[in-house]
mmCIF file of C-alpha atoms in Angstrom:
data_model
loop_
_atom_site.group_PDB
_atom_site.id
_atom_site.type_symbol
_atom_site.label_atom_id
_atom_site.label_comp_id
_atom_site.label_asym_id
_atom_site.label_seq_id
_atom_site.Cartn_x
_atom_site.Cartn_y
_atom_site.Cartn_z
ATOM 1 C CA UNK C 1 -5.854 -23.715 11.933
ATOM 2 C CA UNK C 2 -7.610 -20.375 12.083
ATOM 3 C CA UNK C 3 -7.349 -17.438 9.446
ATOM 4 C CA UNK C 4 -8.907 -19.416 6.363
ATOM 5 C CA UNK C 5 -11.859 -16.603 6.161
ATOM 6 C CA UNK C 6 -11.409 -13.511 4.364
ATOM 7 C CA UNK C 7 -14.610 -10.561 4.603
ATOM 8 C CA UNK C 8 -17.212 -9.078 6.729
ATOM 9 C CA UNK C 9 -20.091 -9.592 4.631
ATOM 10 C CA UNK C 10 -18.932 -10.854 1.925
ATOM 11 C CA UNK C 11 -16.988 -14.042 3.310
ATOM 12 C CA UNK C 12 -14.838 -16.949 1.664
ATOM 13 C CA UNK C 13 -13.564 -19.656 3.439
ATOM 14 C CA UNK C 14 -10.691 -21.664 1.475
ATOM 15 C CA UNK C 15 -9.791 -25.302 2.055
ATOM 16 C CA UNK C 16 -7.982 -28.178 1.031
ATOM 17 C CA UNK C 17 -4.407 -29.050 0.228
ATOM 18 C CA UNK C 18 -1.723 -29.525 -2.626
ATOM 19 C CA UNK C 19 -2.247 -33.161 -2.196
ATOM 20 C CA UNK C 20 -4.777 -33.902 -0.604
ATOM 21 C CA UNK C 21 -8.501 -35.128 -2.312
ATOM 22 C CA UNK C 22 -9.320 -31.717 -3.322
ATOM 23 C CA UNK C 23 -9.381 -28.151 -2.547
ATOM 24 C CA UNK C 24 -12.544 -25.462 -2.492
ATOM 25 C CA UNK C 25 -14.313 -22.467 -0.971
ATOM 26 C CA UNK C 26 -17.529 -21.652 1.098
ATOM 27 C CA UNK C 27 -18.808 -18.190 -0.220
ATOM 28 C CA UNK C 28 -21.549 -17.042 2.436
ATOM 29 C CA UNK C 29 -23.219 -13.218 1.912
ATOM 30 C CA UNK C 30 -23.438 -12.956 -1.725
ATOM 31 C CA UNK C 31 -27.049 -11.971 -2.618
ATOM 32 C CA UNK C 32 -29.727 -13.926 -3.757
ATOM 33 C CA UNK C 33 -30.401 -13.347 -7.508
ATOM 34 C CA UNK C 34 -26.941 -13.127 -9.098
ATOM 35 C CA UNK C 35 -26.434 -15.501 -12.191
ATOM 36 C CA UNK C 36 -23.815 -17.402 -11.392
ATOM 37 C CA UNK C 37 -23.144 -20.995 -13.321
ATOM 38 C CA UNK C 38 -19.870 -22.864 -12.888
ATOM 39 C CA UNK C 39 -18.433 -21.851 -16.254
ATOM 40 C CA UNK C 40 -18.387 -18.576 -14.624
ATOM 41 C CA UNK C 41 -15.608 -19.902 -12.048
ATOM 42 C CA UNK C 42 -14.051 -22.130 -14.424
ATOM 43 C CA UNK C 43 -12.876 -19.405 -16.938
ATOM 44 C CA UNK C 44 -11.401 -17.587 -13.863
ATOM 45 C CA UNK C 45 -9.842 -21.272 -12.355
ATOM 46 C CA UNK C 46 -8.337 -21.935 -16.159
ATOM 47 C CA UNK C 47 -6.132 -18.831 -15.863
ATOM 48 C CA UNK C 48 -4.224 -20.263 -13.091
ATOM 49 C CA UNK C 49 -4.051 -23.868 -14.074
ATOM 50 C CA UNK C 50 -0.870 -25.570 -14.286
ATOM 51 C CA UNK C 51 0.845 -27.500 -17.049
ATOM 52 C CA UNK C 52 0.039 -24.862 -19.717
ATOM 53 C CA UNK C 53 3.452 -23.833 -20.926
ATOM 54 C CA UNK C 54 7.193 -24.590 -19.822
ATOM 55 C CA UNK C 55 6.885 -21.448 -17.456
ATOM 56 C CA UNK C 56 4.280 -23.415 -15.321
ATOM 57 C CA UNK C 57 4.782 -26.754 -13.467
ATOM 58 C CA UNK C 58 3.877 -29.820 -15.425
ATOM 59 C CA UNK C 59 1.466 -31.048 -13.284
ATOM 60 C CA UNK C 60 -1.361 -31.357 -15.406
ATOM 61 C CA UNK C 61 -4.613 -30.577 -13.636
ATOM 62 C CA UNK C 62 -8.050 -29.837 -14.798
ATOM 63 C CA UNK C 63 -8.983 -27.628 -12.164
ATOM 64 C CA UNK C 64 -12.861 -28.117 -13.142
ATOM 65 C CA UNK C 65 -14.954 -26.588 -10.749
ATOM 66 C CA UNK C 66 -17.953 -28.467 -8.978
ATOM 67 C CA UNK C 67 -20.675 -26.716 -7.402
ATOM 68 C CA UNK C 68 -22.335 -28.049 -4.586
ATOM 69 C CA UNK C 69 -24.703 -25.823 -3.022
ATOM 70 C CA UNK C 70 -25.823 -22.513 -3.168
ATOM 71 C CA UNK C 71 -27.443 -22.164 -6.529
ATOM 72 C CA UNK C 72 -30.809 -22.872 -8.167
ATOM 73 C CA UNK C 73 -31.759 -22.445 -11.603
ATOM 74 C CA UNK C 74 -28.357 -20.775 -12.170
ATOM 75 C CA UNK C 75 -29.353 -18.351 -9.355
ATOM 76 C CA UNK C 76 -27.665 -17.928 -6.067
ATOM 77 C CA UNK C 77 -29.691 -18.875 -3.222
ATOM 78 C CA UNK C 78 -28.469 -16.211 -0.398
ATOM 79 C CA UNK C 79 -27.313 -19.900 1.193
ATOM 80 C CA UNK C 80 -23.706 -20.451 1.473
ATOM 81 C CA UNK C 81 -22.002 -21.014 -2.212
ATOM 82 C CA UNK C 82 -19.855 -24.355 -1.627
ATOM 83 C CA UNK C 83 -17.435 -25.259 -4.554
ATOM 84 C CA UNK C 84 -14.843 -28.148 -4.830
ATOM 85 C CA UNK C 85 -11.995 -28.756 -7.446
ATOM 86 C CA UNK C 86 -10.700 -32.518 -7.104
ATOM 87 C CA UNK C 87 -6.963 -33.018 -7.413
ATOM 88 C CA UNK C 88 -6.788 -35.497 -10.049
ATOM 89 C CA UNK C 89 -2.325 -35.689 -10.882
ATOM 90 C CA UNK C 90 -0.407 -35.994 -7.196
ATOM 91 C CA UNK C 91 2.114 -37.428 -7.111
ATOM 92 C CA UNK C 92 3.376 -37.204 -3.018
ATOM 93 C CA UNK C 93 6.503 -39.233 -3.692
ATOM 94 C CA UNK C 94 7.982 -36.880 -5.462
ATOM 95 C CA UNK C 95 8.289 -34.753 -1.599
ATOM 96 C CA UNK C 96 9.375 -37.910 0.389
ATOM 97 C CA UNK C 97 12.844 -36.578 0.332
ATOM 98 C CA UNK C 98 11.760 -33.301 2.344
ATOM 99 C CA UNK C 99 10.188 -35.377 4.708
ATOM 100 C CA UNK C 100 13.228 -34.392 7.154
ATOM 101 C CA UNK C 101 14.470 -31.381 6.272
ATOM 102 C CA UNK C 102 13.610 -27.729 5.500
ATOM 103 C CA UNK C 103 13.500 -26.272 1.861
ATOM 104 C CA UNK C 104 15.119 -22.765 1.939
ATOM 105 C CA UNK C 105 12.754 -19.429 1.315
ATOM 106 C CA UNK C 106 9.774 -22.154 2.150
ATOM 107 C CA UNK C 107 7.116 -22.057 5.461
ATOM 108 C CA UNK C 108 8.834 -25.855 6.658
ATOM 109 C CA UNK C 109 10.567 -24.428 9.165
ATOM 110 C CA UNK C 110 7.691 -21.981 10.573
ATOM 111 C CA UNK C 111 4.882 -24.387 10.223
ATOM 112 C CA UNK C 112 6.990 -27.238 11.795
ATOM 113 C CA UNK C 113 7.449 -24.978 14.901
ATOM 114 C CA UNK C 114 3.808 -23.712 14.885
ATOM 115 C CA UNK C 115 1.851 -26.989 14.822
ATOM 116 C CA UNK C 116 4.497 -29.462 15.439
ATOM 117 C CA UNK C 117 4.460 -31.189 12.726
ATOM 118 C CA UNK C 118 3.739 -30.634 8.732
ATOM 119 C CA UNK C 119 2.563 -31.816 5.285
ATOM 120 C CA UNK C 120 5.871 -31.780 3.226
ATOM 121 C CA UNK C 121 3.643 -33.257 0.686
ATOM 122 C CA UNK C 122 3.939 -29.726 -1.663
ATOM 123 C CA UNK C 123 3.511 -27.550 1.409
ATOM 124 C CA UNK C 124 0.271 -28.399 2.254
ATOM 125 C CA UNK C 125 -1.940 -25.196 2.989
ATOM 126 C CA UNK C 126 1.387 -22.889 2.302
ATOM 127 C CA UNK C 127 1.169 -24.440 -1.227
ATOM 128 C CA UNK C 128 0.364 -22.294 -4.243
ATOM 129 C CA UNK C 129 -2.293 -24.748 -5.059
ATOM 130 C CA UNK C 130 -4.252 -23.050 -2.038
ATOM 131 C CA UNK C 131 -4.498 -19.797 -4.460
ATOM 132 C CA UNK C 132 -7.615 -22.110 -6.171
ATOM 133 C CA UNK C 133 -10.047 -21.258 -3.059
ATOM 134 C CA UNK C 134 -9.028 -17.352 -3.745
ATOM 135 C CA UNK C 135 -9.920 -17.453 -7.108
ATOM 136 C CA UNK C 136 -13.410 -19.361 -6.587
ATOM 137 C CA UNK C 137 -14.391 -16.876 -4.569
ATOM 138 C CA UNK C 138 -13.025 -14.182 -6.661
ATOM 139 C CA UNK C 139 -14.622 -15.363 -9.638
ATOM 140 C CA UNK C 140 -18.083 -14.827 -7.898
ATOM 141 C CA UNK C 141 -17.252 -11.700 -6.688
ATOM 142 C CA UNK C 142 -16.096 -10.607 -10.030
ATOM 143 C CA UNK C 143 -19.710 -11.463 -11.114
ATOM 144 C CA UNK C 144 -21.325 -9.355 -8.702
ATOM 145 C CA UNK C 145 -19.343 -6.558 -9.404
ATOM 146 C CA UNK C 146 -19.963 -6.685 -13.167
ATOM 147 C CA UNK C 147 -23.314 -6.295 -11.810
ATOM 148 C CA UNK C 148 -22.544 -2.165 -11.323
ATOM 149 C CA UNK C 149 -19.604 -2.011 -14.081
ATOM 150 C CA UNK C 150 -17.056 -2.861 -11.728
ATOM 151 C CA UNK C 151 -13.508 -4.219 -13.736
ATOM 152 C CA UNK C 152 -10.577 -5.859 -12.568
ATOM 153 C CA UNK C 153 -7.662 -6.441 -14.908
ATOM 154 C CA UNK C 154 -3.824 -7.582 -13.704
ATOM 155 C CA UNK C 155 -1.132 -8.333 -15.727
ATOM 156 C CA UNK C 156 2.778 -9.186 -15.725
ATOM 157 C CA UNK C 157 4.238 -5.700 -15.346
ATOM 158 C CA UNK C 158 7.925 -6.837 -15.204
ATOM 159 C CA UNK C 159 10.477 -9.433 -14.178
ATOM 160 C CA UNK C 160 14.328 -9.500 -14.087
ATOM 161 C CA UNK C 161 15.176 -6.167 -16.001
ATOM 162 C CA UNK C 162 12.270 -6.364 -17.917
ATOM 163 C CA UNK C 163 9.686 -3.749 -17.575
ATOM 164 C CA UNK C 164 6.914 -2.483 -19.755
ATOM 165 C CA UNK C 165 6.044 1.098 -19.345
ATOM 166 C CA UNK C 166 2.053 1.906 -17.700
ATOM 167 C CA UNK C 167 1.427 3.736 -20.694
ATOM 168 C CA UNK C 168 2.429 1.256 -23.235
ATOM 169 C CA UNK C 169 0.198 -1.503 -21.906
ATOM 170 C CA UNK C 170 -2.325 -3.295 -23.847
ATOM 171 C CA UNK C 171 -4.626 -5.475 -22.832
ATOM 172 C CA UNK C 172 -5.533 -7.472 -25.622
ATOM 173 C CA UNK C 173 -1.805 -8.949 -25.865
ATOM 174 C CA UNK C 174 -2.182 -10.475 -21.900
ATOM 175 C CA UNK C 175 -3.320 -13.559 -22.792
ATOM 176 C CA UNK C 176 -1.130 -14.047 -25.776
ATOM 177 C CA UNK C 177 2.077 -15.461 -23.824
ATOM 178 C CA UNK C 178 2.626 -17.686 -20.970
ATOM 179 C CA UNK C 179 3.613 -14.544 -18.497
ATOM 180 C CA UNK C 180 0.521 -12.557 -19.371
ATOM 181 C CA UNK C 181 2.590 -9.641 -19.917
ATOM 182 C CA UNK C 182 0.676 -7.112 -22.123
ATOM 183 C CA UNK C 183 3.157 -5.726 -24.461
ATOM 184 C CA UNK C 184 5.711 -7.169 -27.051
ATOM 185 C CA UNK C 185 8.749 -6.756 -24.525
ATOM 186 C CA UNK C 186 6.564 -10.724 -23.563
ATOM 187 C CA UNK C 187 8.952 -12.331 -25.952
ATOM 188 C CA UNK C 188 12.149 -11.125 -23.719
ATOM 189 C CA UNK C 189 10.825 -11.928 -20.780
ATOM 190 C CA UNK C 190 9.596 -15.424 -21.305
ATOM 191 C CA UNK C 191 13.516 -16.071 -22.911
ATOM 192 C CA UNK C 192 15.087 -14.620 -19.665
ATOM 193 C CA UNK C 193 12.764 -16.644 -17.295
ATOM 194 C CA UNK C 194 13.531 -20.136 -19.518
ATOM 195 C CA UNK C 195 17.004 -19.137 -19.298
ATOM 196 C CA UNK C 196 16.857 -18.908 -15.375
ATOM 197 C CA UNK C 197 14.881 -21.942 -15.662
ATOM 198 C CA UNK C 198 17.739 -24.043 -17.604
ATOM 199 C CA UNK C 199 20.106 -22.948 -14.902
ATOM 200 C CA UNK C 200 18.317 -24.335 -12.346
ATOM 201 C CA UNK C 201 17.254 -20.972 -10.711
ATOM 202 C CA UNK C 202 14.102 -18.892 -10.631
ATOM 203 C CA UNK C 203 12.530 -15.427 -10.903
ATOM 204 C CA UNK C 204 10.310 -12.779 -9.226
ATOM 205 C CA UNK C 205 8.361 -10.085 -10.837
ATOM 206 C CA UNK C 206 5.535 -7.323 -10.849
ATOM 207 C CA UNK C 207 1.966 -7.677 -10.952
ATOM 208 C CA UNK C 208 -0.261 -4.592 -11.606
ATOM 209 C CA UNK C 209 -3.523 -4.410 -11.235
ATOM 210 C CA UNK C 210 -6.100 -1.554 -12.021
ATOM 211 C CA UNK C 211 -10.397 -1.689 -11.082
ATOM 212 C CA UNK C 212 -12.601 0.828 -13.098
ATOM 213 C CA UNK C 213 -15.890 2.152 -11.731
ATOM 214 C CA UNK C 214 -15.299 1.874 -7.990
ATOM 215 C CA UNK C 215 -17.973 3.949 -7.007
ATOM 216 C CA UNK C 216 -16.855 6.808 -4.389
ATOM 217 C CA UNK C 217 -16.900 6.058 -0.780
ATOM 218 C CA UNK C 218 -15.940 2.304 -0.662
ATOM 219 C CA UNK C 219 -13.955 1.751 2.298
ATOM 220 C CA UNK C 220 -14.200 2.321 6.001
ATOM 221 C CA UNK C 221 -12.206 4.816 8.053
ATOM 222 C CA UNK C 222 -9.540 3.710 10.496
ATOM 223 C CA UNK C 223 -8.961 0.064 10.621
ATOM 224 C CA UNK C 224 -11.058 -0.868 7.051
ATOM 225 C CA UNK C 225 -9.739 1.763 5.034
ATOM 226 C CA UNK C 226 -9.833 0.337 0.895
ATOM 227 C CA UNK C 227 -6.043 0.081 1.594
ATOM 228 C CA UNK C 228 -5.317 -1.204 4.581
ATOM 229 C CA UNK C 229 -7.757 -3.989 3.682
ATOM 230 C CA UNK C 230 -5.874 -4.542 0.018
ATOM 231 C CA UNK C 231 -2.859 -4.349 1.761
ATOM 232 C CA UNK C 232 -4.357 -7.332 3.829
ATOM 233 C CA UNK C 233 -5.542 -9.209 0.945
ATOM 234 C CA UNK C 234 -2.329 -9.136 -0.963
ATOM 235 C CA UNK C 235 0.186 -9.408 1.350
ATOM 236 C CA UNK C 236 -1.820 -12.922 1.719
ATOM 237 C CA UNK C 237 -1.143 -14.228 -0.848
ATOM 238 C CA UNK C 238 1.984 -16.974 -1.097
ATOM 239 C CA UNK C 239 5.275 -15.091 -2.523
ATOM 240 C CA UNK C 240 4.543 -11.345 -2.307
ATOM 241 C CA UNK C 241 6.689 -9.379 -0.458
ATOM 242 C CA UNK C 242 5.550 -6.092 -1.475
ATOM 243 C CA UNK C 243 2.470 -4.107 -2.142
ATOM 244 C CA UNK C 244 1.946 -0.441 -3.655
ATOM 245 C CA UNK C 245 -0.820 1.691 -4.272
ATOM 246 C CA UNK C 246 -0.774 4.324 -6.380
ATOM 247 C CA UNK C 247 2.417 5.642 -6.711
ATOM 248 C CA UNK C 248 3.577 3.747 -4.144
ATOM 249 C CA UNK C 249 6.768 3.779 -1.985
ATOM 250 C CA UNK C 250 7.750 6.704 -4.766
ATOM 251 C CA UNK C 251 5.441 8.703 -2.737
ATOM 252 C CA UNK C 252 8.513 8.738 -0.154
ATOM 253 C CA UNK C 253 10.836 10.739 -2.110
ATOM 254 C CA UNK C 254 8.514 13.377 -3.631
ATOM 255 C CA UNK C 255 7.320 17.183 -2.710
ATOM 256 C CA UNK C 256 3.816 17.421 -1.547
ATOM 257 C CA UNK C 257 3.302 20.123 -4.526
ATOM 258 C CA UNK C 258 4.645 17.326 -6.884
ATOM 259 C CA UNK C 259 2.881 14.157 -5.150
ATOM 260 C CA UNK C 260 -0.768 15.812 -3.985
ATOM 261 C CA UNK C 261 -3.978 15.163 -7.047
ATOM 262 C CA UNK C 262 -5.162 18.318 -7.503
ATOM 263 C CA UNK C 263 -9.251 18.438 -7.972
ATOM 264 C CA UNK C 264 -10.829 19.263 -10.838
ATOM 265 C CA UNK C 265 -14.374 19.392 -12.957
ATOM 266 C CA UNK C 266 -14.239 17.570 -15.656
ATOM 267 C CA UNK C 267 -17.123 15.616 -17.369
ATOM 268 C CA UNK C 268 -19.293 17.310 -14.777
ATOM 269 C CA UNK C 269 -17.744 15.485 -12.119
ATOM 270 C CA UNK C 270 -15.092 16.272 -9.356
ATOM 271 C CA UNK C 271 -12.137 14.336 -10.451
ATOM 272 C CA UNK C 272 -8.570 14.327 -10.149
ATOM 273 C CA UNK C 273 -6.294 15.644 -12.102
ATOM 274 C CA UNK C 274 -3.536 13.368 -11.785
ATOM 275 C CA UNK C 275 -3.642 9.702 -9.905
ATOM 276 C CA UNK C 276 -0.794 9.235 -8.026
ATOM 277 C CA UNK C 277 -3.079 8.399 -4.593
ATOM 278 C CA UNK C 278 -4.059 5.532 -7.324
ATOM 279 C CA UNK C 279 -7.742 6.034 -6.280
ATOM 280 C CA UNK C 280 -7.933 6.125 -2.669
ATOM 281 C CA UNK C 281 -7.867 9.010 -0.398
ATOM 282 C CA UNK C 282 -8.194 8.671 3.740
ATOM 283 C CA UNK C 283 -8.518 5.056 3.245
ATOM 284 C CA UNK C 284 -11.844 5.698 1.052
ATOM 285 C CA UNK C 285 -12.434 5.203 -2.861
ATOM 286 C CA UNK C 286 -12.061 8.705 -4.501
ATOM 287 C CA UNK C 287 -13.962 7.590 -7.727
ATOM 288 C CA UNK C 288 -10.451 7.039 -9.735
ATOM 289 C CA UNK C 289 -8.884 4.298 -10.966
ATOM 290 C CA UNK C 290 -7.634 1.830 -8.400
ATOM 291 C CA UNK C 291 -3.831 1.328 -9.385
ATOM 292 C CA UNK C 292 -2.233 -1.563 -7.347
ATOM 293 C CA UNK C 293 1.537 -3.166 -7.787
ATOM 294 C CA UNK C 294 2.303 -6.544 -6.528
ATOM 295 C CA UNK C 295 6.198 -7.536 -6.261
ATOM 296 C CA UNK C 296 6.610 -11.309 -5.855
ATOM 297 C CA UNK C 297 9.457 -12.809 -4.689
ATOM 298 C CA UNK C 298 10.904 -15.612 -6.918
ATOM 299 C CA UNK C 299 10.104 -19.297 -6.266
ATOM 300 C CA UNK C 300 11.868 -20.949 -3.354
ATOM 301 C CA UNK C 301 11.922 -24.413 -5.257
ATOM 302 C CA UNK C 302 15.228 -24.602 -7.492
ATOM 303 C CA UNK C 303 17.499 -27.406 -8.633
ATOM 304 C CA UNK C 304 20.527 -25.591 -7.597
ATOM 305 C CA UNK C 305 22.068 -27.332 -4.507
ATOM 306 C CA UNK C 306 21.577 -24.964 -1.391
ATOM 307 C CA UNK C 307 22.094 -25.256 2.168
ATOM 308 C CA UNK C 308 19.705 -26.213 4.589
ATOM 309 C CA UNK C 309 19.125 -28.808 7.686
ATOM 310 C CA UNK C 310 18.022 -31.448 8.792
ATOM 311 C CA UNK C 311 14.861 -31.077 11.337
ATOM 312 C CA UNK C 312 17.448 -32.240 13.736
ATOM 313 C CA UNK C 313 19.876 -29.138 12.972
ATOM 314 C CA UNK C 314 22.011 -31.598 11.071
ATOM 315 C CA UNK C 315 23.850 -29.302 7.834
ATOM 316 C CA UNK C 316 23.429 -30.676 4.524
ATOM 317 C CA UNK C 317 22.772 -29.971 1.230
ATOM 318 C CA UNK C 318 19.611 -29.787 -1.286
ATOM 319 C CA UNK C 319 18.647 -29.634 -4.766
ATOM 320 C CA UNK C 320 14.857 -29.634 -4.524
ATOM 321 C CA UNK C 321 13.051 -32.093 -7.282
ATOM 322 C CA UNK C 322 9.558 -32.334 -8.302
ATOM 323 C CA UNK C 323 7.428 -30.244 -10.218
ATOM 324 C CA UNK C 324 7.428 -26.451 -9.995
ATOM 325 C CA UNK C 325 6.954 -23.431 -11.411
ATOM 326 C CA UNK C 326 10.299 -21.314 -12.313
ATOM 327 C CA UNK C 327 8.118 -18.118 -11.948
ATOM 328 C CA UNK C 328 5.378 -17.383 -9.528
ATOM 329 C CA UNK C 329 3.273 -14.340 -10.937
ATOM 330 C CA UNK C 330 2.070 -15.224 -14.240
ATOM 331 C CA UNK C 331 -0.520 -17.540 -12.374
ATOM 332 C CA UNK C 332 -0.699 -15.257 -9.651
ATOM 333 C CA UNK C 333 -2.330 -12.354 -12.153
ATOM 334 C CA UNK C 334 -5.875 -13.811 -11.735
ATOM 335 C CA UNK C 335 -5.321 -14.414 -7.780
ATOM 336 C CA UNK C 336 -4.198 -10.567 -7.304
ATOM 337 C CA UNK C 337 -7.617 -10.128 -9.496
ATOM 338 C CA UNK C 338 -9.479 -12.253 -7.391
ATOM 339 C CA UNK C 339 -8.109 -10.803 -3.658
ATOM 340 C CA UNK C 340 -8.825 -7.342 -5.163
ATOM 341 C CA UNK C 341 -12.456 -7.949 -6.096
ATOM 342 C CA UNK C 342 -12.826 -9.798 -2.575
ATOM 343 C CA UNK C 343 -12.028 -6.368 -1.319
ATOM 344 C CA UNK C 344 -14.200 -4.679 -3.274
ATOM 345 C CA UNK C 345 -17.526 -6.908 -3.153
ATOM 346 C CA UNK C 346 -17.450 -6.805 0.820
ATOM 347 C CA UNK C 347 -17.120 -3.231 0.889
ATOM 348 C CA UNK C 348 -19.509 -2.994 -0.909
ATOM 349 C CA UNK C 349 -22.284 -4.705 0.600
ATOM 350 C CA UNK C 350 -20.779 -2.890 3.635
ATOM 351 C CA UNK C 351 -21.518 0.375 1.964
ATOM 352 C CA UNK C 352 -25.034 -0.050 1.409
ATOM 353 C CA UNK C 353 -25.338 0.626 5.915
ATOM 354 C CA UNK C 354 -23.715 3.371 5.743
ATOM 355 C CA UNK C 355 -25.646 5.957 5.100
ATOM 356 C CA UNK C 356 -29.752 6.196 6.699
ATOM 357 C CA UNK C 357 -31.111 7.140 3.384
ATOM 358 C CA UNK C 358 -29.510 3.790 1.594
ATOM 359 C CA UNK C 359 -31.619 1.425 4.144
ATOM 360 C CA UNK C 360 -34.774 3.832 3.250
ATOM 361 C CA UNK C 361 -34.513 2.829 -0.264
ATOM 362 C CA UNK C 362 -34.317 -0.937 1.131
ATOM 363 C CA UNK C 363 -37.160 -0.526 3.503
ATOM 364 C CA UNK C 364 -39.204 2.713 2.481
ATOM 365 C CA UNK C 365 -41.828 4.096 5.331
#
């Protein structure tokens, strides 16, 4: 299987499966020097654990993160950062009953036809368990962008008919409620998705997702522009079936005269003064906030009967069993994080060629 690396410079390589002995990444092209321990990974890989609430599956999984090379002293190395999370709560007879047949809204079907045959164990790579590699490598990106005041924050921004208005958001309620939705409307949402939940069906939702401190000029024209490599990135990522920057697919029904950031000075800088290009201009970083949406489809696995067939074509009918999450996105909001500052820390280090006086300061004459 090819496509498990993500970057330029600044590459991860994800493996592992839902059931299988474990699941990890290989960071290569971070820079010697950054402090890095694995507490720093774990607070990241904690986020998207399962088994913390009833909106999560009830595997229970400690998700501890063990790292294997790449560090010294608490110091990366410049060698390749190898970390490993052990599964520790399978339990692969749960699936046997999928063995011959396709879940609905799942990859069965495609990977079947692709490789000829497939892991119906939890989905094997197409399993939301694979998000744990992302957010490994995301977590040491995130640390290297701290390094030049670089933030990522995503939250639950709806689900259902629930929506909380970008203006109303606060941060410090996220991690007060199972959907990390920022905002009271939390309460709502968490009784519609239980409800769903009770009936045997699921939901899909909204994650936003805004980086402060992007310094001007990330991103490379024509086929590396910031957004074409987000879009990348996200699209990725099990479940999403939509991705928005800025202002998004509203851009489609507006004026120019209404939709266009004008410039401005203010604080002795150029800015804009409105955002709706949500911080990236010709495919480059304009120095704005980077506003990104997320829509995520809802989870494929319900109890409700639906129909399907057999791999041999045969109709019939399935209610699919196990352990699974009635929503997607709540554990998602630390992998959109994660994918985001992937982005971001490779274009970085990409950045620093792109320009003859940068590599002057590196190597002066």
């Amino acid at each position: 299987m090819s496509g498990s690396t993500f970057g330029k410079i600044f590459t991860v390589t994800t493996w592992g499966e839902s059931h299988g002995a474990g699941l990890g990444a290989v960071i290569d092209g971070c820079p010697a020097g950054l402090v890095l321990t694995a507490e720093d990974i774990n607070r990241a890989l904690q986020r998207r654990r399962p088994g913390q609430s009833a909106l999560t599956t009830p595997r229970r999984e400690a998700d501890r993160a063990v790292i294997l090379s790449g560090l010294f002293d608490d110091r990366t190395t410049g060698t390749p950062i190898s970390v490993a999370v052990y599964n520790e709560n399978q339990r692969s007879k749960d699936y046997g009953h999928l063995k011959n047949c396709y879940r609905p809204a799942h990859a069965d079907f495609t990977f079947d036809k692709k490789y000829g045959h497939r892991d119906y164990r939890g989905g094997g790579r197409s399993s939301g368990r694979e998000t744990i590699g992302r957010v490994i490598g995301g977590a040491v990106a995130a640390k290297l962008l701290s390094c030049f005041g670089i933030q990522t924050d995503a939250y639950t921004a709806a689900t259902g008919h629930i929506t909380i208005p970008p203006d109303e958001v606060d941060l410090s309620l996220r991690d007060t409620n199972a959907l990390y939705m920022p905002h009271p409307l939390a309460a709502e949402a968490e009784a519609a998705v239980l409800a769903a939940a009770k009936a045997g069906d699921s939901m899909g939702g909204i994650v936003r997702c805004r980086t402060l401190n992007i310094p001007t000029g990330l991103g490379e024209p024509v086929f590396r522009k910031l957004d074409a490599l987000l879009g990348q990135a996200l699209f990725s990522i099990g479940g999403v079936k939509a991705v928005e920057i800025g202002i998004g697919t509203g851009a489609s029904t507006c004026r120019g005269s209404d939709c266009n950031d004008a410039f401005v000075l203010r604080d002795n800088r150029i800015r804009t003064a409105t955002n709706h290009a949500g911080g990236v201009l010709g495919g480059i970083a304009d120095g704005e906030p980077l506003e990104v949406s997320v829509h995520f489809k809802p989870t494929p696995s319900i109890s409700q009967p639906q129909r399907t067939v057999r791999t041999d074509g045969t109709p019939m009918e399935l209610s699919v069993t196990g352990r699974h999450d009635p929503v997607i996105f709540p554990r998602a909001v630390v992998v959109v994080e994660s994918m985001v500052n992937l982005v971001l820390a490779d274009l970085l280090l990409e950045q620093a060629t792109a320009r003859l006086d940068n590599l002057k300061k590196i190597f002066p004459v």
